[in-house]
Amino acid sequence: MLRDDITPLFADTEQIKELFQAEQPEIDAVEAAVGGWIRELHVMTALETIDLWENDYCLDHNTDLTVEQRRARVFAKKMQRRIPKRENIEDTIRQMLGAIRVSITETGCMFTVMVESMTLIDNLKIAEDYFRRIRVAHFGFTFINQLNRNYQMDKYFTPAVVEHKKIWTEVER
């Protein structure tokens, strides 16, 4: 808001108040437009330019898929060019699926990809295809969608302290 950018002495004058009423809707509209343009610059937040993203990466325009699935396909294709270090792959899959945590472990000639999320993930097949293309060819892999469930239980304890004392008394007669 314009009022936050000037001193209170000027903000309380009549001319400035009229100026704020006239110009603030225009400034809000410009901020919203710029926010929309910035949103379209990244594939995972794009809405209007998803067709352009698919054209850039030579993907077919499958309108049967949801917008999230189309974004994930483009993102997977884009991330194939990245150096396939384990941290990069984990970060890419985490961003692609919107997961909480992704970890890749290797045992023998087998990768296990643990995807931790709060719900079952619909785009897991797209992430599997991405991993299939970038993994070491002779290694197998398994994707596991791990649901994170944290239960908090409060237990209340009341300490009961009982003190036993023996009193010895001697009576002289």
PDB file of C-alpha atoms in Angstrom:
ATOM      1  CA  MET A   1       0.000   0.000   0.000  1.00  0.00           C
ATOM      2  CA  LEU A   2       1.192   3.503  -0.772  1.00  0.00           C
ATOM      3  CA  ARG A   3       0.495   4.705   2.756  1.00  0.00           C
ATOM      4  CA  ASP A   4       3.286   2.477   4.086  1.00  0.00           C
ATOM      5  CA  ASP A   5       5.884   4.130   1.850  1.00  0.00           C
ATOM      6  CA  ILE A   6       5.538   7.735   2.995  1.00  0.00           C
ATOM      7  CA  THR A   7       5.703   9.509   6.329  1.00  0.00           C
ATOM      8  CA  PRO A   8       2.514   9.777   8.434  1.00  0.00           C
ATOM      9  CA  LEU A   9       2.664  13.582   8.244  1.00  0.00           C
ATOM     10  CA  PHE A  10       2.047  13.505   4.471  1.00  0.00           C
ATOM     11  CA  ALA A  11      -0.246  10.465   4.538  1.00  0.00           C
ATOM     12  CA  ASP A  12      -2.845  12.328   6.606  1.00  0.00           C
ATOM     13  CA  THR A  13      -3.261  15.299   4.247  1.00  0.00           C
ATOM     14  CA  GLU A  14      -6.378  15.516   2.082  1.00  0.00           C
ATOM     15  CA  GLN A  15      -4.525  15.678  -1.246  1.00  0.00           C
ATOM     16  CA  ILE A  16      -2.515  12.547  -0.514  1.00  0.00           C
ATOM     17  CA  LYS A  17      -5.631  10.671   0.652  1.00  0.00           C
ATOM     18  CA  GLU A  18      -7.354  11.520  -2.650  1.00  0.00           C
ATOM     19  CA  LEU A  19      -4.265  10.438  -4.568  1.00  0.00           C
ATOM     20  CA  PHE A  20      -4.225   7.122  -2.697  1.00  0.00           C
ATOM     21  CA  GLN A  21      -7.873   6.475  -3.545  1.00  0.00           C
ATOM     22  CA  ALA A  22      -7.259   7.183  -7.225  1.00  0.00           C
ATOM     23  CA  GLU A  23      -3.945   5.361  -7.707  1.00  0.00           C
ATOM     24  CA  GLN A  24      -4.082   2.391  -5.325  1.00  0.00           C
ATOM     25  CA  PRO A  25      -6.377   0.219  -7.549  1.00  0.00           C
ATOM     26  CA  GLU A  26      -4.014   0.756 -10.504  1.00  0.00           C
ATOM     27  CA  ILE A  27      -0.983  -0.204  -8.452  1.00  0.00           C
ATOM     28  CA  ASP A  28      -2.785  -3.312  -7.140  1.00  0.00           C
ATOM     29  CA  ALA A  29      -3.631  -4.345 -10.720  1.00  0.00           C
ATOM     30  CA  VAL A  30      -0.012  -3.922 -11.840  1.00  0.00           C
ATOM     31  CA  GLU A  31       1.247  -5.953  -8.847  1.00  0.00           C
ATOM     32  CA  ALA A  32      -1.215  -8.743  -9.658  1.00  0.00           C
ATOM     33  CA  ALA A  33      -0.142  -8.781 -13.325  1.00  0.00           C
ATOM     34  CA  VAL A  34       3.555  -8.914 -12.436  1.00  0.00           C
ATOM     35  CA  GLY A  35       2.841 -11.691  -9.919  1.00  0.00           C
ATOM     36  CA  GLY A  36       1.109 -13.663 -12.670  1.00  0.00           C
ATOM     37  CA  TRP A  37       4.055 -13.202 -15.039  1.00  0.00           C
ATOM     38  CA  ILE A  38       6.485 -14.347 -12.372  1.00  0.00           C
ATOM     39  CA  ARG A  39       4.310 -17.399 -11.659  1.00  0.00           C
ATOM     40  CA  GLU A  40       4.480 -18.403 -15.336  1.00  0.00           C
ATOM     41  CA  LEU A  41       8.308 -18.337 -15.338  1.00  0.00           C
ATOM     42  CA  HIS A  42       8.580 -21.608 -13.382  1.00  0.00           C
ATOM     43  CA  VAL A  43       7.056 -24.774 -14.753  1.00  0.00           C
ATOM     44  CA  MET A  44       5.702 -26.005 -11.416  1.00  0.00           C
ATOM     45  CA  THR A  45       3.541 -22.886 -10.966  1.00  0.00           C
ATOM     46  CA  ALA A  46       2.628 -22.172 -14.599  1.00  0.00           C
ATOM     47  CA  LEU A  47      -1.045 -22.187 -15.593  1.00  0.00           C
ATOM     48  CA  GLU A  48      -1.440 -20.303 -18.854  1.00  0.00           C
ATOM     49  CA  THR A  49       1.902 -21.205 -20.445  1.00  0.00           C
ATOM     50  CA  ILE A  50       1.911 -24.970 -19.840  1.00  0.00           C
ATOM     51  CA  ASP A  51       1.402 -25.527 -23.594  1.00  0.00           C
ATOM     52  CA  LEU A  52       4.504 -23.432 -24.328  1.00  0.00           C
ATOM     53  CA  TRP A  53       6.501 -25.421 -21.788  1.00  0.00           C
ATOM     54  CA  GLU A  54       5.397 -28.673 -23.465  1.00  0.00           C
ATOM     55  CA  ASN A  55       6.407 -27.293 -26.866  1.00  0.00           C
ATOM     56  CA  ASP A  56       9.835 -26.303 -25.543  1.00  0.00           C
ATOM     57  CA  TYR A  57      10.503 -29.866 -24.360  1.00  0.00           C
ATOM     58  CA  CYS A  58       8.848 -31.629 -27.339  1.00  0.00           C
ATOM     59  CA  LEU A  59       6.043 -33.204 -25.315  1.00  0.00           C
ATOM     60  CA  ASP A  60       2.591 -33.939 -26.695  1.00  0.00           C
ATOM     61  CA  HIS A  61      -0.337 -31.857 -25.439  1.00  0.00           C
ATOM     62  CA  ASN A  62      -2.260 -34.493 -23.531  1.00  0.00           C
ATOM     63  CA  THR A  63      -5.295 -32.638 -22.226  1.00  0.00           C
ATOM     64  CA  ASP A  64      -6.547 -35.786 -20.465  1.00  0.00           C
ATOM     65  CA  LEU A  65      -3.889 -35.218 -17.799  1.00  0.00           C
ATOM     66  CA  THR A  66      -4.378 -32.764 -14.979  1.00  0.00           C
ATOM     67  CA  VAL A  67      -2.343 -29.554 -14.891  1.00  0.00           C
ATOM     68  CA  GLU A  68      -0.217 -30.975 -12.055  1.00  0.00           C
ATOM     69  CA  GLN A  69       0.577 -34.088 -14.115  1.00  0.00           C
ATOM     70  CA  ARG A  70       1.463 -31.990 -17.166  1.00  0.00           C
ATOM     71  CA  ARG A  71       3.742 -29.837 -15.016  1.00  0.00           C
ATOM     72  CA  ALA A  72       5.428 -32.923 -13.576  1.00  0.00           C
ATOM     73  CA  ARG A  73       6.059 -34.335 -17.084  1.00  0.00           C
ATOM     74  CA  VAL A  74       7.690 -31.091 -18.238  1.00  0.00           C
ATOM     75  CA  PHE A  75       9.704 -30.815 -15.018  1.00  0.00           C
ATOM     76  CA  ALA A  76      10.952 -34.414 -15.373  1.00  0.00           C
ATOM     77  CA  LYS A  77      12.042 -33.764 -18.957  1.00  0.00           C
ATOM     78  CA  LYS A  78      13.745 -30.522 -17.917  1.00  0.00           C
ATOM     79  CA  MET A  79      15.634 -32.161 -15.048  1.00  0.00           C
ATOM     80  CA  GLN A  80      17.076 -34.920 -17.268  1.00  0.00           C
ATOM     81  CA  ARG A  81      19.737 -32.441 -18.346  1.00  0.00           C
ATOM     82  CA  ARG A  82      20.968 -31.956 -14.785  1.00  0.00           C
ATOM     83  CA  ILE A  83      24.015 -33.813 -13.437  1.00  0.00           C
ATOM     84  CA  PRO A  84      22.570 -37.002 -11.888  1.00  0.00           C
ATOM     85  CA  LYS A  85      23.985 -36.816  -8.363  1.00  0.00           C
ATOM     86  CA  ARG A  86      21.903 -38.484  -5.689  1.00  0.00           C
ATOM     87  CA  GLU A  87      21.129 -35.180  -3.936  1.00  0.00           C
ATOM     88  CA  ASN A  88      20.018 -33.604  -7.234  1.00  0.00           C
ATOM     89  CA  ILE A  89      17.787 -36.555  -8.061  1.00  0.00           C
ATOM     90  CA  GLU A  90      16.219 -36.570  -4.595  1.00  0.00           C
ATOM     91  CA  ASP A  91      15.568 -32.830  -4.795  1.00  0.00           C
ATOM     92  CA  THR A  92      14.085 -33.131  -8.289  1.00  0.00           C
ATOM     93  CA  ILE A  93      11.716 -35.949  -7.314  1.00  0.00           C
ATOM     94  CA  ARG A  94      10.736 -34.082  -4.139  1.00  0.00           C
ATOM     95  CA  GLN A  95       9.843 -30.967  -6.140  1.00  0.00           C
ATOM     96  CA  MET A  96       8.116 -32.989  -8.856  1.00  0.00           C
ATOM     97  CA  LEU A  97       5.848 -34.820  -6.422  1.00  0.00           C
ATOM     98  CA  GLY A  98       5.496 -32.164  -3.741  1.00  0.00           C
ATOM     99  CA  ALA A  99       6.738 -34.684  -1.188  1.00  0.00           C
ATOM    100  CA  ILE A 100       8.034 -33.949   2.283  1.00  0.00           C
ATOM    101  CA  ARG A 101      11.201 -36.012   1.948  1.00  0.00           C
ATOM    102  CA  VAL A 102      12.774 -38.279  -0.679  1.00  0.00           C
ATOM    103  CA  SER A 103      15.642 -40.630   0.000  1.00  0.00           C
ATOM    104  CA  ILE A 104      17.445 -42.959  -2.376  1.00  0.00           C
ATOM    105  CA  THR A 105      19.345 -45.913  -0.990  1.00  0.00           C
ATOM    106  CA  GLU A 106      21.342 -48.512  -2.878  1.00  0.00           C
ATOM    107  CA  THR A 107      21.654 -52.143  -1.861  1.00  0.00           C
ATOM    108  CA  GLY A 108      23.503 -54.443  -4.191  1.00  0.00           C
ATOM    109  CA  CYS A 109      22.320 -53.518  -7.674  1.00  0.00           C
ATOM    110  CA  MET A 110      18.964 -52.162  -6.528  1.00  0.00           C
ATOM    111  CA  PHE A 111      17.829 -48.613  -5.755  1.00  0.00           C
ATOM    112  CA  THR A 112      15.065 -47.992  -3.248  1.00  0.00           C
ATOM    113  CA  VAL A 113      13.389 -44.611  -3.578  1.00  0.00           C
ATOM    114  CA  MET A 114      11.399 -43.705  -0.467  1.00  0.00           C
ATOM    115  CA  VAL A 115       8.941 -40.869  -1.094  1.00  0.00           C
ATOM    116  CA  GLU A 116       7.517 -39.553   2.165  1.00  0.00           C
ATOM    117  CA  SER A 117       4.276 -37.606   1.857  1.00  0.00           C
ATOM    118  CA  MET A 118       1.085 -36.908   3.761  1.00  0.00           C
ATOM    119  CA  THR A 119      -1.170 -38.481   1.084  1.00  0.00           C
ATOM    120  CA  LEU A 120      -0.888 -40.978  -1.736  1.00  0.00           C
ATOM    121  CA  ILE A 121       0.810 -39.350  -4.724  1.00  0.00           C
ATOM    122  CA  ASP A 122      -0.891 -39.430  -8.130  1.00  0.00           C
ATOM    123  CA  ASN A 123       2.192 -38.473 -10.177  1.00  0.00           C
ATOM    124  CA  LEU A 124       4.347 -41.365  -8.967  1.00  0.00           C
ATOM    125  CA  LYS A 125       4.333 -42.967 -12.444  1.00  0.00           C
ATOM    126  CA  ILE A 126       5.851 -39.812 -13.991  1.00  0.00           C
ATOM    127  CA  ALA A 127       8.581 -39.789 -11.339  1.00  0.00           C
ATOM    128  CA  GLU A 128       9.258 -43.487 -11.999  1.00  0.00           C
ATOM    129  CA  ASP A 129       9.678 -42.789 -15.724  1.00  0.00           C
ATOM    130  CA  TYR A 130      12.069 -39.940 -14.935  1.00  0.00           C
ATOM    131  CA  PHE A 131      14.131 -42.156 -12.623  1.00  0.00           C
ATOM    132  CA  ARG A 132      14.156 -44.974 -15.174  1.00  0.00           C
ATOM    133  CA  ARG A 133      15.754 -42.640 -17.748  1.00  0.00           C
ATOM    134  CA  ILE A 134      18.522 -41.263 -15.519  1.00  0.00           C
ATOM    135  CA  ARG A 135      19.506 -44.255 -13.377  1.00  0.00           C
ATOM    136  CA  VAL A 136      22.422 -46.566 -13.995  1.00  0.00           C
ATOM    137  CA  ALA A 137      21.166 -48.964 -16.672  1.00  0.00           C
ATOM    138  CA  HIS A 138      21.909 -52.284 -14.973  1.00  0.00           C
ATOM    139  CA  PHE A 139      20.431 -51.276 -11.599  1.00  0.00           C
ATOM    140  CA  GLY A 140      16.830 -52.035 -10.738  1.00  0.00           C
ATOM    141  CA  PHE A 141      14.686 -49.751  -8.623  1.00  0.00           C
ATOM    142  CA  THR A 142      11.614 -49.684  -6.429  1.00  0.00           C
ATOM    143  CA  PHE A 143       9.502 -46.632  -5.602  1.00  0.00           C
ATOM    144  CA  ILE A 144       7.800 -46.658  -2.214  1.00  0.00           C
ATOM    145  CA  ASN A 145       5.222 -44.013  -1.271  1.00  0.00           C
ATOM    146  CA  GLN A 146       5.568 -43.783   2.483  1.00  0.00           C
ATOM    147  CA  LEU A 147       2.725 -42.045   4.282  1.00  0.00           C
ATOM    148  CA  ASN A 148       3.830 -39.906   7.170  1.00  0.00           C
ATOM    149  CA  ARG A 149       1.617 -40.284  10.180  1.00  0.00           C
ATOM    150  CA  ASN A 150       2.519 -38.499  13.350  1.00  0.00           C
ATOM    151  CA  TYR A 151       0.295 -39.096  16.313  1.00  0.00           C
ATOM    152  CA  GLN A 152       0.717 -37.099  19.430  1.00  0.00           C
ATOM    153  CA  MET A 153      -0.477 -38.606  22.648  1.00  0.00           C
ATOM    154  CA  ASP A 154      -0.549 -36.705  25.857  1.00  0.00           C
ATOM    155  CA  LYS A 155      -0.241 -38.716  29.036  1.00  0.00           C
ATOM    156  CA  TYR A 156      -0.755 -37.088  32.343  1.00  0.00           C
ATOM    157  CA  PHE A 157       0.886 -38.551  35.382  1.00  0.00           C
ATOM    158  CA  THR A 158       0.204 -37.593  38.936  1.00  0.00           C
ATOM    159  CA  PRO A 159       3.079 -38.345  41.188  1.00  0.00           C
ATOM    160  CA  ALA A 160       1.973 -39.845  44.459  1.00  0.00           C
ATOM    161  CA  VAL A 161       4.581 -39.721  47.119  1.00  0.00           C
ATOM    162  CA  VAL A 162       4.022 -41.695  50.242  1.00  0.00           C
ATOM    163  CA  GLU A 163       6.494 -41.421  53.031  1.00  0.00           C
ATOM    164  CA  HIS A 164       6.689 -44.087  55.664  1.00  0.00           C
ATOM    165  CA  LYS A 165       8.374 -43.315  58.929  1.00  0.00           C
ATOM    166  CA  LYS A 166       8.978 -45.539  61.846  1.00  0.00           C
ATOM    167  CA  ILE A 167       9.248 -43.827  65.111  1.00  0.00           C
ATOM    168  CA  TRP A 168      10.988 -45.636  67.904  1.00  0.00           C
ATOM    169  CA  THR A 169      10.195 -44.423  71.262  1.00  0.00           C
ATOM    170  CA  GLU A 170      11.590 -45.674  74.505  1.00  0.00           C
ATOM    171  CA  VAL A 171       9.708 -45.308  77.697  1.00  0.00           C
ATOM    172  CA  GLU A 172      11.568 -45.481  80.987  1.00  0.00           C
ATOM    173  CA  ARG A 173       9.818 -46.794  84.106  1.00  0.00           C
TER     174      ARG A 173
END
